[in-house]
XYZ file of C-alpha atoms in Angstrom:
428
model
C -32.349 -10.995 19.466
C -29.429 -11.208 16.822
C -28.919 -8.120 14.961
C -26.186 -9.889 12.695
C -26.102 -13.609 11.287
C -22.164 -13.934 10.221
C -20.785 -17.382 9.382
C -16.808 -16.830 9.346
C -14.978 -19.811 7.070
C -11.422 -19.796 5.863
C -10.354 -20.845 2.858
C -5.952 -20.881 2.297
C -5.056 -17.042 2.617
C -9.128 -15.779 2.527
C -11.496 -14.911 5.691
C -14.878 -14.977 4.290
C -17.911 -13.341 6.197
C -21.399 -14.569 5.054
C -24.063 -12.408 6.252
C -27.681 -13.758 5.955
C -30.527 -11.211 5.647
C -33.535 -10.713 3.151
C -33.925 -6.878 3.762
C -32.250 -5.915 0.180
C -33.158 -6.894 -2.952
C -29.458 -6.932 -3.600
C -26.738 -8.850 -2.711
C -23.360 -7.145 -2.054
C -19.644 -8.815 -1.782
C -16.437 -6.638 -0.585
C -13.088 -7.996 -0.911
C -10.852 -6.101 1.377
C -7.266 -6.185 1.736
C -5.179 -5.103 4.716
C -2.005 -4.081 5.533
C 0.302 -1.447 7.717
C 0.325 2.065 6.783
C 3.603 2.752 5.136
C 4.991 5.813 3.340
C 7.121 3.453 0.795
C 3.617 1.640 -0.324
C 0.567 3.889 0.010
C 0.952 5.229 -3.048
C 1.494 2.269 -4.617
C -1.408 0.450 -2.883
C -3.367 3.725 -4.092
C -2.780 3.174 -7.925
C -3.181 -0.604 -7.597
C -6.790 -0.262 -6.505
C -7.705 1.945 -9.344
C -5.580 -0.383 -11.868
C -6.990 -3.650 -10.820
C -10.670 -2.433 -10.863
C -9.889 -1.274 -14.436
C -9.081 -4.364 -16.847
C -8.578 -7.949 -17.033
C -7.008 -9.616 -19.427
C -10.236 -10.782 -20.926
C -11.538 -7.752 -20.238
C -8.705 -5.580 -21.156
C -10.939 -1.760 -21.459
C -13.027 -0.176 -19.004
C -15.772 -0.722 -21.800
C -15.660 -4.277 -22.280
C -15.478 -4.363 -17.964
C -18.421 -2.640 -18.124
C -20.664 -5.000 -20.694
C -19.699 -7.962 -18.732
C -21.225 -5.856 -15.423
C -24.421 -5.000 -18.016
C -24.660 -8.448 -18.540
C -25.054 -9.484 -14.871
C -28.420 -7.737 -14.609
C -26.620 -3.930 -14.467
C -23.987 -5.533 -11.515
C -21.960 -2.532 -9.908
C -18.206 -2.085 -9.345
C -16.048 -0.227 -7.405
C -12.588 0.089 -5.353
C -12.127 2.019 -2.151
C -9.279 3.261 0.067
C -9.742 3.858 3.716
C -7.645 3.624 6.958
C -8.369 2.354 10.352
C -5.926 3.011 12.632
C -2.307 2.164 11.111
C -3.676 -0.242 8.739
C -4.500 0.549 4.821
C -7.621 -1.232 3.186
C -8.157 -1.684 -0.360
C -12.077 -2.612 -0.858
C -13.080 -3.817 -4.280
C -17.163 -3.694 -3.842
C -19.593 -5.120 -6.299
C -23.568 -5.038 -5.949
C -25.831 -7.702 -7.573
C -29.157 -8.549 -7.959
C -30.888 -10.973 -5.658
C -30.981 -13.930 -8.335
C -34.438 -15.526 -6.327
C -35.932 -12.671 -7.648
C -34.943 -12.907 -11.599
C -37.598 -14.978 -13.807
C -35.007 -17.158 -15.160
C -32.697 -19.720 -13.184
C -28.804 -18.007 -13.102
C -25.926 -18.887 -11.166
C -25.245 -14.762 -10.911
C -23.546 -14.655 -7.304
C -21.205 -17.079 -8.438
C -20.406 -15.438 -11.429
C -19.924 -11.778 -9.914
C -17.471 -13.754 -7.454
C -15.607 -15.538 -10.691
C -15.483 -11.304 -12.135
C -14.215 -10.397 -8.182
C -11.275 -13.185 -8.791
C -10.607 -12.330 -12.269
C -10.045 -8.645 -11.115
C -7.021 -9.730 -8.319
C -5.812 -12.788 -10.072
C -6.287 -12.362 -13.633
C -5.148 -8.581 -14.340
C -4.045 -7.304 -17.331
C -0.284 -7.583 -17.669
C 2.371 -6.973 -20.346
C 5.084 -9.606 -19.190
C 5.677 -8.596 -15.597
C 4.320 -5.225 -15.580
C 1.227 -3.868 -15.753
C -0.128 -2.675 -19.182
C 1.494 0.618 -19.487
C -1.565 2.355 -20.956
C -3.889 1.146 -17.897
C -1.790 2.778 -15.290
C -0.873 6.145 -17.499
C -4.589 6.623 -17.262
C -4.920 5.633 -13.771
C -2.452 7.637 -12.709
C -4.083 10.637 -13.974
C -7.149 9.618 -12.437
C -5.723 9.075 -8.852
C -3.779 12.806 -9.329
C -7.242 14.241 -9.458
C -8.587 12.481 -6.884
C -5.558 14.005 -4.352
C -5.870 17.393 -5.970
C -9.549 17.038 -5.107
C -8.925 16.671 -1.270
C -6.871 20.151 -1.938
C -9.949 22.010 -3.532
C -12.230 20.804 -0.583
C -11.268 22.940 2.374
C -13.366 20.838 4.784
C -11.195 17.262 3.972
C -8.026 19.702 3.264
C -8.117 21.181 6.781
C -9.188 17.656 8.783
C -6.371 15.788 6.663
C -3.735 18.945 7.845
C -4.867 18.229 11.273
C -3.667 14.701 11.298
C -0.808 15.514 9.506
C 0.628 18.174 12.077
C -0.760 16.168 14.519
C 0.393 12.531 14.348
C 3.674 13.464 12.304
C 5.668 10.419 13.977
C 2.577 8.161 13.602
C 2.106 5.914 10.501
C -1.830 7.418 10.807
C -0.425 10.704 9.065
C -0.028 9.193 5.981
C -2.797 10.040 3.241
C -5.377 7.490 2.169
C -4.741 8.135 -1.393
C -0.448 8.317 -1.169
C 1.341 11.299 -2.792
C 0.960 12.913 -6.275
C 5.122 13.739 -5.761
C 5.527 9.689 -5.992
C 2.853 9.015 -8.158
C 5.518 9.549 -11.771
C 8.057 7.391 -9.967
C 6.115 4.199 -9.705
C 6.454 1.538 -13.192
C 4.024 -0.722 -14.346
C 6.857 -2.718 -13.106
C 6.930 -1.548 -9.425
C 3.491 -1.858 -9.453
C 3.423 -5.649 -10.257
C 6.070 -6.274 -8.272
C 3.944 -4.919 -5.384
C 1.011 -6.404 -6.867
C 2.653 -10.228 -6.289
C 3.281 -8.806 -2.755
C -0.245 -7.501 -1.499
C -1.437 -11.242 -3.004
C 1.185 -13.142 -1.080
C 1.148 -10.877 2.279
C -1.942 -8.989 2.789
C -4.859 -10.196 5.359
C -7.528 -10.639 2.823
C -11.505 -10.400 3.762
C -14.127 -11.019 1.740
C -18.146 -10.221 2.884
C -21.124 -11.639 0.632
C -24.340 -10.071 2.360
C -27.992 -10.753 1.302
C -29.588 -14.104 0.518
C -26.617 -16.257 0.047
C -26.518 -20.045 -1.019
C -23.936 -21.061 0.745
C -24.013 -25.048 0.382
C -23.520 -23.725 -3.489
C -21.007 -20.546 -2.912
C -18.947 -21.708 -0.024
C -16.878 -24.921 -1.845
C -16.521 -22.682 -4.480
C -14.130 -19.830 -2.908
C -11.383 -21.659 -2.788
C -11.044 -22.207 -6.127
C -12.321 -18.480 -7.076
C -9.571 -17.155 -4.797
C -6.756 -19.204 -4.353
C -4.657 -17.281 -1.748
C -1.926 -19.135 -0.126
C -2.081 -19.368 3.333
C -0.204 -16.793 5.663
C 0.796 -15.438 8.471
C -0.792 -11.807 9.747
C 1.493 -9.633 10.812
C -0.799 -7.182 11.919
C -1.792 -6.464 15.578
C -4.822 -5.177 16.864
C -5.331 -1.920 18.548
C -4.252 -2.255 22.141
C -0.715 -2.396 21.445
C -0.190 1.673 20.428
C 1.677 3.923 22.971
C -0.334 5.866 25.112
C 0.504 10.050 23.840
C -0.446 12.197 26.373
C 0.302 16.040 24.925
C 3.222 18.187 26.777
C 1.817 21.148 24.736
C -0.506 22.511 22.564
C 0.316 22.815 19.009
C -0.616 25.813 17.222
C -0.738 25.572 13.188
C -2.384 28.435 11.062
C -2.249 28.446 7.441
C -3.163 31.228 4.874
C -4.914 30.375 1.248
C -7.193 32.301 -0.392
C -10.670 31.607 0.876
C -14.064 33.271 2.071
C -14.133 30.714 5.174
C -11.771 29.838 7.807
C -11.694 26.642 8.914
C -10.741 26.117 12.504
C -9.979 22.091 13.645
C -8.741 20.731 17.103
C -7.368 17.363 17.774
C -7.759 15.811 21.414
C -6.523 12.642 22.672
C -8.517 10.866 24.883
C -5.948 7.122 24.498
C -9.918 5.439 25.303
C -9.490 3.044 21.960
C -12.240 0.564 20.626
C -12.249 -2.500 23.611
C -11.064 -0.070 26.118
C -13.101 0.167 29.779
C -13.831 3.515 28.915
C -14.844 2.905 25.066
C -18.412 3.243 25.326
C -18.048 6.152 27.856
C -16.308 8.275 24.960
C -18.845 7.510 22.737
C -21.348 9.002 24.959
C -18.789 12.001 25.964
C -18.683 12.659 22.218
C -22.051 12.928 21.667
C -22.492 15.560 24.255
C -19.387 17.219 23.115
C -20.115 18.137 19.646
C -21.658 14.937 17.418
C -25.357 15.690 17.715
C -27.543 18.664 17.302
C -28.131 19.101 21.236
C -24.508 18.824 22.231
C -22.430 21.341 23.171
C -20.876 22.523 20.577
C -23.133 22.660 18.561
C -25.409 24.853 20.987
C -23.326 27.461 21.946
C -20.769 27.572 19.280
C -22.881 27.901 16.484
C -26.573 28.832 18.082
C -25.858 30.487 21.194
C -23.200 32.559 20.367
C -23.039 32.269 16.349
C -19.556 32.082 15.817
C -19.350 29.434 13.448
C -21.277 27.750 10.140
C -20.875 24.202 11.457
C -18.824 22.681 14.559
C -19.119 19.215 15.516
C -17.095 16.713 17.196
C -15.985 12.752 16.175
C -14.449 10.344 17.859
C -11.537 7.854 16.115
C -11.867 4.946 18.078
C -8.449 3.194 16.466
C -6.747 5.817 17.856
C -8.600 7.640 20.616
C -9.039 11.033 19.070
C -11.772 13.270 19.242
C -11.572 15.557 16.190
C -13.663 19.033 15.919
C -14.347 20.477 12.927
C -15.560 23.756 12.657
C -16.372 27.139 10.276
C -15.427 30.709 11.301
C -15.162 33.930 10.613
C -11.709 34.500 10.427
C -12.193 37.395 12.855
C -13.818 34.795 15.088
C -11.072 32.450 15.701
C -10.053 33.405 19.425
C -13.540 33.412 20.434
C -14.806 30.304 18.857
C -11.409 28.476 19.916
C -12.133 29.703 23.208
C -15.712 28.447 23.526
C -14.936 25.393 21.605
C -12.542 24.739 24.827
C -14.930 25.790 27.704
C -17.604 23.062 26.141
C -14.611 20.741 26.779
C -14.264 21.887 30.532
C -18.292 21.915 31.213
C -18.460 18.179 30.568
C -15.004 18.092 32.565
C -16.865 19.602 35.635
C -20.179 17.663 35.038
C -22.206 20.388 33.982
C -24.644 18.355 31.597
C -28.454 17.386 32.708
C -29.723 13.542 32.857
C -32.144 14.452 30.041
C -29.121 15.582 27.606
C -26.851 11.979 28.424
C -30.273 9.957 27.813
C -30.722 11.437 24.772
C -27.019 10.722 23.679
C -27.274 7.192 24.703
C -30.730 7.268 22.890
C -29.292 8.893 19.404
C -25.872 6.295 20.024
C -28.296 3.121 20.009
C -30.674 4.575 16.781
C -27.571 5.365 14.981
C -26.096 1.894 14.827
C -29.455 0.227 14.337
C -30.219 2.030 11.516
C -26.736 1.175 10.118
C -28.163 -2.417 9.795
C -30.604 -1.312 7.018
C -27.090 -0.672 4.582
C -25.173 -3.881 3.740
C -22.014 -1.607 3.756
C -22.400 -0.924 6.998
C -23.149 -4.207 8.290
C -19.676 -5.139 6.887
C -17.677 -2.035 8.550
C -19.726 -3.220 11.786
C -17.728 -6.762 11.155
C -14.824 -5.102 9.707
C -14.041 -2.926 12.342
C -13.932 -5.961 14.657
C -11.691 -7.429 12.527
C -9.067 -5.296 11.887
C -9.032 -4.121 15.685
C -9.083 -7.844 16.506
C -12.247 -6.607 19.182
C -15.094 -8.983 19.464
C -18.682 -7.048 20.070
C -22.495 -7.891 18.689
C -25.068 -5.092 18.513
C -26.262 -5.846 21.541
C -23.276 -5.439 23.814
C -22.696 -1.992 22.111
C -26.315 -1.076 22.996
C -26.337 -2.070 26.572
C -22.970 -0.858 26.965
C -23.842 2.632 25.756
C -26.901 2.278 28.142
C -24.734 1.263 31.282
C -22.745 4.609 30.878
C -22.653 6.649 33.969
C -22.348 10.258 34.854
C -18.730 9.456 36.238
C -17.611 7.574 33.528
C -18.184 10.566 31.083
C -16.283 12.935 33.537
C -13.668 10.672 33.407
C -13.064 10.740 29.798
C -13.738 14.239 29.752
C -10.601 15.001 32.249
C -8.393 12.739 30.484
C -9.080 14.219 27.064
C -5.850 16.611 25.896
C -5.980 18.875 23.254
C -2.844 18.367 21.151
C -3.151 20.427 17.804
C -5.417 23.284 16.673
C -5.077 24.042 13.124
C -6.453 27.375 11.724
C -7.057 27.631 7.674
C -7.253 31.497 7.183
C -7.791 33.747 4.231
C -4.100 35.200 2.905
C -3.300 38.301 4.135
C -4.010 40.998 1.852
C -1.061 43.440 0.612
C -0.872 46.820 -0.854
């Protein structure tokens, strides 16, 4: 059974990915720009994602742009920023009605694609600079977004762990850039970087839904006239192996009510490595699911955490543990978290736990096929990593993981950094 039917074509500097499916009553479009994570550009890229989606030369205000979306039967438009390993991704997303469900014939998909092309190729500019009012407005919006991360202590603690753990790697750079750099970006600077992005970024377009490919594919070269380019981005297999020589412990105090204890481990197992599927199962046993060791022992048995779970960052080979605890439980919680790793290293897990973990991992990827954004993410993960796999291969890979492989992954999982966000010290 083929779970995802993808057709990939290249026109100029654009790679298009067409996924035919009748699961959805909408068609989803994602236009994605990919470049290396660099300190000099990360804030400009973040701001650019805001500026480009807010206005075009033909629709110079957000209200006018929204009116055009409303005319397209309530189409939605948004932008997003993300990291995949040490690559920075800008994504423009449009969701539109499937024209097959409309009573009158209208080339809705072509109009939506044309609007996406307009965002990118006909932005609101004043000679060789972006419109200053638009830039100022979007700077304020981006500043608020950056500040919101500080206010969300769970996300803030996650960001601070990566700051410390990856201080000498591009991965430490913040997805939304830095407030301190934002004021220095002028409309002219931003336009200069925009031209570089348009001409040099790796660009992918995902179209998911019921797509008339005979009509649409020939139009893409005209709608998105990206010039051919040589991709400078490598995959994820050429990263250095980093084995921590000693654990780093970082403690920070703020006036908060609940402590955030996060631990960063390095497995050095990444997507495409022989032990990749074993790493997925190991993470599931360790902390990803309700039956995992972290949940059962840190939270349930010992009542040391409000939440405690782990996640696997497959582009970097990290296992990240996140927990919310009482300040006084720091030493106990940290000790028991590390003990759970030792348990798996010693093979202290049952066949039942392993089978349940495998079933949940397989169900998770199958459930993701019910969401067009998840489908796009599965495919884009392969583009960015340069590691190809099918859903069938993922399911088989998970099913074939052995006890010995899980123990092997666990034994090469080394604690790199502990970050603890605690309450401010009270003074009399």
